[in-house]
Short mmCIF file of C-alpha atoms in Angstrom, two decimals:
data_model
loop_
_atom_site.label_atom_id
_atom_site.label_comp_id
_atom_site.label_asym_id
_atom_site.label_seq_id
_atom_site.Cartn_x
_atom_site.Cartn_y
_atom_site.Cartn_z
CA UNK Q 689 18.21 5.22 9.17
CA UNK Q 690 15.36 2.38 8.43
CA UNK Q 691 16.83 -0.89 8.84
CA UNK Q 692 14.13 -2.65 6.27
CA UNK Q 693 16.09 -4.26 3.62
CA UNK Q 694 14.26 -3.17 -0.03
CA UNK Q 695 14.89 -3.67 -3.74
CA UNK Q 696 14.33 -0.71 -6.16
CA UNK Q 697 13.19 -0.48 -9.69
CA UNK Q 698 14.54 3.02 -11.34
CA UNK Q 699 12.18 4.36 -14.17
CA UNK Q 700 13.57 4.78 -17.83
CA UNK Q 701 13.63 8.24 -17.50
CA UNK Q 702 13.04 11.34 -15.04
CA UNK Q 703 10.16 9.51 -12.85
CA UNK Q 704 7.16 10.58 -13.02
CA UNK Q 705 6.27 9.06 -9.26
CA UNK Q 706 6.75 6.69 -6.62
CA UNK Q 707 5.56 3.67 -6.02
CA UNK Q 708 6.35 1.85 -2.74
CA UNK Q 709 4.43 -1.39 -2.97
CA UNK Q 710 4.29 -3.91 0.80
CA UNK Q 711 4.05 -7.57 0.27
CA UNK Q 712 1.79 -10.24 2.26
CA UNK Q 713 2.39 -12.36 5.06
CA UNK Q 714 4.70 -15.14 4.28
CA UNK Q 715 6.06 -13.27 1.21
CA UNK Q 716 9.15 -11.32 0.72
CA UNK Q 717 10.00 -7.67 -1.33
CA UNK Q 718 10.85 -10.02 -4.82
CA UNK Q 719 7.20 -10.98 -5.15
CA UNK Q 720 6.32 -6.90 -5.05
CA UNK Q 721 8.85 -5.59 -7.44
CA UNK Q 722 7.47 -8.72 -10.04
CA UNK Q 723 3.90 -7.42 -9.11
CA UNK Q 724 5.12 -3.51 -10.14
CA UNK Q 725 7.06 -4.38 -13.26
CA UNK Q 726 3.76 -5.51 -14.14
CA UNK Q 727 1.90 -2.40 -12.83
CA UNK Q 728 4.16 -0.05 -14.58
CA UNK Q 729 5.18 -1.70 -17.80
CA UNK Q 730 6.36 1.74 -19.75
CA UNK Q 731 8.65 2.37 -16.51
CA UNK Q 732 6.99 5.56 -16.38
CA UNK Q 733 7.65 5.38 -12.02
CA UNK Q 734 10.54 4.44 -9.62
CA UNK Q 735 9.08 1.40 -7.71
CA UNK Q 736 10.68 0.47 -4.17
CA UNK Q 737 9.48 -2.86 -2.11
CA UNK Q 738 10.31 -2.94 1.34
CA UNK Q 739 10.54 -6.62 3.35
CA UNK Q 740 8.63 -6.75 6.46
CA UNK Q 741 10.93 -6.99 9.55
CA UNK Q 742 9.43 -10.06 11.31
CA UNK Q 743 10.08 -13.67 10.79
CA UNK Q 744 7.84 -15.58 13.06
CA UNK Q 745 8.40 -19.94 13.62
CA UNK Q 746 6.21 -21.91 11.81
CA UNK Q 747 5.67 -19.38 8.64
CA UNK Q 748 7.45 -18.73 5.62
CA UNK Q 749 9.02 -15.85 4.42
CA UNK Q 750 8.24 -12.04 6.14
CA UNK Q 751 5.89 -10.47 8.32
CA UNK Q 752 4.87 -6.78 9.48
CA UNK Q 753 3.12 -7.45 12.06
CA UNK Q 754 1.63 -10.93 14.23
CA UNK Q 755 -2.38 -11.79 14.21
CA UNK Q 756 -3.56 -12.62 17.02
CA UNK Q 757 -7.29 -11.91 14.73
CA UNK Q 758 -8.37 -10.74 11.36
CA UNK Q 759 -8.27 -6.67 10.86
CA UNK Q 760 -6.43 -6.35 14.53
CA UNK Q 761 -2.72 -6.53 14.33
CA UNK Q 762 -0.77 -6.94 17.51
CA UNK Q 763 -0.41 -3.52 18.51
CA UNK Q 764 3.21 -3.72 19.40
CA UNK Q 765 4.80 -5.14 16.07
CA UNK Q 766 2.24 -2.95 14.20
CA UNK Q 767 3.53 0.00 15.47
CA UNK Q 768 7.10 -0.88 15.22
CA UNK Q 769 6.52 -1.57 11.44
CA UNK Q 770 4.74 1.69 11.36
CA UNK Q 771 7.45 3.08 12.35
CA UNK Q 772 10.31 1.46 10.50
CA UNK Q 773 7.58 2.15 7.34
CA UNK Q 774 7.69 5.65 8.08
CA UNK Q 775 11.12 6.39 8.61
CA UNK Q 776 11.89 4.24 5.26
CA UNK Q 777 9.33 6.45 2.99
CA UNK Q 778 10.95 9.88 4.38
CA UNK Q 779 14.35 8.53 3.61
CA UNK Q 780 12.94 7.64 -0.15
CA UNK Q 781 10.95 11.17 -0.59
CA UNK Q 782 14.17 12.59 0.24
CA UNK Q 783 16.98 10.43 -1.80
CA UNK Q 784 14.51 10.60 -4.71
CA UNK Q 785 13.31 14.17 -4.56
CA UNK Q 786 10.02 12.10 -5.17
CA UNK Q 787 7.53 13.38 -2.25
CA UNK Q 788 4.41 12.47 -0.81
CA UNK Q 789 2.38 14.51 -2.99
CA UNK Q 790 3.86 12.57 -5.75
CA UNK Q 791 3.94 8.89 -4.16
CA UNK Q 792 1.34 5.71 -4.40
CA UNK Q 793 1.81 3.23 -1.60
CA UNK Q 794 0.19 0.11 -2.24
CA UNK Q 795 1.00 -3.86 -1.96
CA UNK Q 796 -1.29 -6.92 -1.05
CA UNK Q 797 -2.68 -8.20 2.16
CA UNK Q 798 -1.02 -7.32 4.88
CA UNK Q 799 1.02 -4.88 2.44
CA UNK Q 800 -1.70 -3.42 1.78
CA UNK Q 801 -2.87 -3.34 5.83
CA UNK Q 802 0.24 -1.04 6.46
CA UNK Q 803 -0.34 0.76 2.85
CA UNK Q 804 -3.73 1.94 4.91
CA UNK Q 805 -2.18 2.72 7.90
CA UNK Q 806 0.41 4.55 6.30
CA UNK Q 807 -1.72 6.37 4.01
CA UNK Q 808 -4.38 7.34 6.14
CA UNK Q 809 -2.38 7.58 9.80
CA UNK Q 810 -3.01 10.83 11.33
CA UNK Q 811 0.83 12.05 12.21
CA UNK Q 812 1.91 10.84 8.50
CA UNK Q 813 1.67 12.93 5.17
CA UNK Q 814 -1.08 12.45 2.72
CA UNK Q 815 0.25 10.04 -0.22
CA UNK Q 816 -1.46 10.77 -3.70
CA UNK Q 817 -2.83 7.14 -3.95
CA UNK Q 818 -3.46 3.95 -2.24
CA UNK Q 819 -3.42 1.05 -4.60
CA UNK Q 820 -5.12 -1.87 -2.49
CA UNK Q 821 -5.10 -5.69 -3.01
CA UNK Q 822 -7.14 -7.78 0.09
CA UNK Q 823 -6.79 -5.74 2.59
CA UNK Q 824 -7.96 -4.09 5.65
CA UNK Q 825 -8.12 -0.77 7.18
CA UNK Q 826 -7.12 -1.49 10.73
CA UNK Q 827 -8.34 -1.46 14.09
CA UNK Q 828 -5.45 -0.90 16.81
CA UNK Q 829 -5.16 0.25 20.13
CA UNK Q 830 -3.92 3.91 20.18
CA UNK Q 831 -3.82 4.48 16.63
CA UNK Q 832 -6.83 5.28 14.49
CA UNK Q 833 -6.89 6.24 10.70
CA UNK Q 834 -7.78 10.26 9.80
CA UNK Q 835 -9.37 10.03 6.04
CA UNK Q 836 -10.78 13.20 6.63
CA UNK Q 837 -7.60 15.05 6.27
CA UNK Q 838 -6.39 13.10 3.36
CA UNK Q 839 -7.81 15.99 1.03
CA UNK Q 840 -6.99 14.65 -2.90
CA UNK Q 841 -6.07 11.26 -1.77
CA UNK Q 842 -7.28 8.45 -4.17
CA UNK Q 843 -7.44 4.86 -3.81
CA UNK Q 844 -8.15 1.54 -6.07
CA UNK Q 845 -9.42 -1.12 -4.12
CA UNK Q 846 -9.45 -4.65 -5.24
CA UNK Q 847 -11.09 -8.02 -3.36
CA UNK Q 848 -12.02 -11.62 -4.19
CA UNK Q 849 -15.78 -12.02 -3.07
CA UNK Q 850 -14.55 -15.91 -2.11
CA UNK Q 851 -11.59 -14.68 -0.10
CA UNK Q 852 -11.47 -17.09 2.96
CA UNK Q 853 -8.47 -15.43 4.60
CA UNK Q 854 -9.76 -11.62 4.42
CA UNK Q 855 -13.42 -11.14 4.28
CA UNK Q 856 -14.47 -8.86 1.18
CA UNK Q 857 -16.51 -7.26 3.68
CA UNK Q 858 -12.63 -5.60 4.92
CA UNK Q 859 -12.70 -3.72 1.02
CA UNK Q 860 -16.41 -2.54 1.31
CA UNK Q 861 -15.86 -0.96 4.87
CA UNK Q 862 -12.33 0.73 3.26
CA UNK Q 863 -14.74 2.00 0.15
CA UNK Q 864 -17.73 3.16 2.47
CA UNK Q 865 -15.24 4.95 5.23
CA UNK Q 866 -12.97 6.68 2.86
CA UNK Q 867 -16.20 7.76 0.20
CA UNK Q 868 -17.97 9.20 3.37
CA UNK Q 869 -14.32 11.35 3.83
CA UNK Q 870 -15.08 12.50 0.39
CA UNK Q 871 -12.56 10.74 -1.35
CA UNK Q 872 -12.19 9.35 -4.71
CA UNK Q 873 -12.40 5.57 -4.41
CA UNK Q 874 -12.11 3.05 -7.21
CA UNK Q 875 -13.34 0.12 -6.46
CA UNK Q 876 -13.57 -3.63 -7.64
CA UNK Q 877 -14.73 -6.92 -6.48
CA UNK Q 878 -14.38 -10.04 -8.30
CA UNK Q 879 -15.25 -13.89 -7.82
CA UNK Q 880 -11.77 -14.44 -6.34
CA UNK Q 881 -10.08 -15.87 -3.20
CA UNK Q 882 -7.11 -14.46 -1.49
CA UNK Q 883 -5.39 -13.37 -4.29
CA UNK Q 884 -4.00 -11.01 -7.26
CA UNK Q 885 -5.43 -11.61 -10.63
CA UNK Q 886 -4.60 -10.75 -14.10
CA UNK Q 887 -7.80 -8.59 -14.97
CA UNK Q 888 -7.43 -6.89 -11.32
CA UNK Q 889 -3.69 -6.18 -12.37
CA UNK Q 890 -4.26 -4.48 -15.53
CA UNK Q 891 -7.07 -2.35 -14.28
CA UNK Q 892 -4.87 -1.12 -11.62
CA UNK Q 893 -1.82 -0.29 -13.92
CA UNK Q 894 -4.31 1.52 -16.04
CA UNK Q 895 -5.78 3.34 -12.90
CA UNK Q 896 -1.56 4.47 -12.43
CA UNK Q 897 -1.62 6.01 -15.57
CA UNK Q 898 -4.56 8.25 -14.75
CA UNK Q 899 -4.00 8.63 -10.87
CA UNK Q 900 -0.56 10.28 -10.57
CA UNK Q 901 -2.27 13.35 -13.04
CA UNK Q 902 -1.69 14.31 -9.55
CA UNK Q 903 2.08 13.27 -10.06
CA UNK Q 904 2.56 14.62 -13.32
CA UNK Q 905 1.53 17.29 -12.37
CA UNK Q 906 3.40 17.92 -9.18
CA UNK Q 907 6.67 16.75 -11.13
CA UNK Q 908 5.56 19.99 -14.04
CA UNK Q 909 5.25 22.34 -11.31
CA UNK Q 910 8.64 21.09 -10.03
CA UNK Q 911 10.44 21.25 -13.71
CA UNK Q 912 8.82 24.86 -14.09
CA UNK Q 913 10.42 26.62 -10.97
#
């Protein structure tokens, strides 16, 4: 069983979808479930926010992983979030009855770091979206992302252009890596720094309402048999 402590929004009905959304550095799982209250206003999906499992001296708040650079997380406390991550979404696809097929994993910074490597890791199943705020795909020794096989993934991509913590030019290699896998990327820049703003947060809760057709879909098919 994951040890990652979490807080869960239900939806106001049957849910349509998941939404698993991974904070930043320094932050905890309350600043993600404000963020997806915001994302899902009608309460359409169940939304669950994880907290990282590191707390490192000198830094606020919660961690998945150290940085010993920009874009390459120590490979040891990546992978051990990778795995607590993973263990943590199987346990959700199977309380919920909510599966892959019918799940967006998203969150900001390095949320959104393990959102990629999540999404897009080779041993892990294909979510239906990535929903991406400054972040990074990344580079790690012994673990490399496989877009190719993420056949009907989508993602929404978001960066500042003046973001001084993770270069924009992280969100244009994501968009040219995952478009060349033939996947469906929407993607936005604006004159921003290292954060989430308002017009970047309504575009992606509209982009939730169109992605999971995927998810309303899969939860038809699932009402039908």
């Amino acid at each position: 069983m994951s040890s990652l402590a979490l807080v869960e929004r239900a939806a106001a009905g049957p849910a349509d979808g998941l939404l698993v959304l991974h904070h930043g550095r320094g932050s905890d799982e309350r600043d993600m479930l404000g963020l997806g209250n915001a994302l899902d206003p009608e309460r359409r999906l169940h939304i669950v926010a994880p907290r990282g499992p590191l707390t490192l001296p000198g830094w606020p708040g919660y961690h998945w992983y150290r940085v010993p650079r920009v874009g390459y997380p120590d490979p040891d406390t990546f992978r051990s979030a990778y795995a607590e991550l993973a263990q943590l979404h199987e346990e959700l696809w199977e309380r919920t009855g909510l599966g892959p097929e019918r799940t967006v994993l998203g969150g900001f910074s390095m949320g959104s770091v393990m959102s990629y490597a999540l999404g897009l890791g080779p041993d892990r199943p294909a979510p239906a979206g990535l929903l991406v705020f400054s972040g990074f795909i990344p580079t790690v020794e012994g673990w490399s992302p496989s877009p190719e096989s993420r056949s009907g993934l989508r993602a929404w991509i978001a960066h500042g252009t003046r973001d001084q913590v993770m270069s924009v030019e992280f969100a244009r290699d994501a968009r040219e890596r995952l478009e060349s896998a033939g996947l469906a990327v929407e993607y936005r820049e604006s004159d921003g720094a290292h954060e989430i703003n308002a017009t970047d947060a309504r575009a992606a809760s509209e982009w939730l309402t169109r992605i999971p057709g995927r998810l309303a879909t899969s939860a038809s098919e699932a009402e039908a048999s």
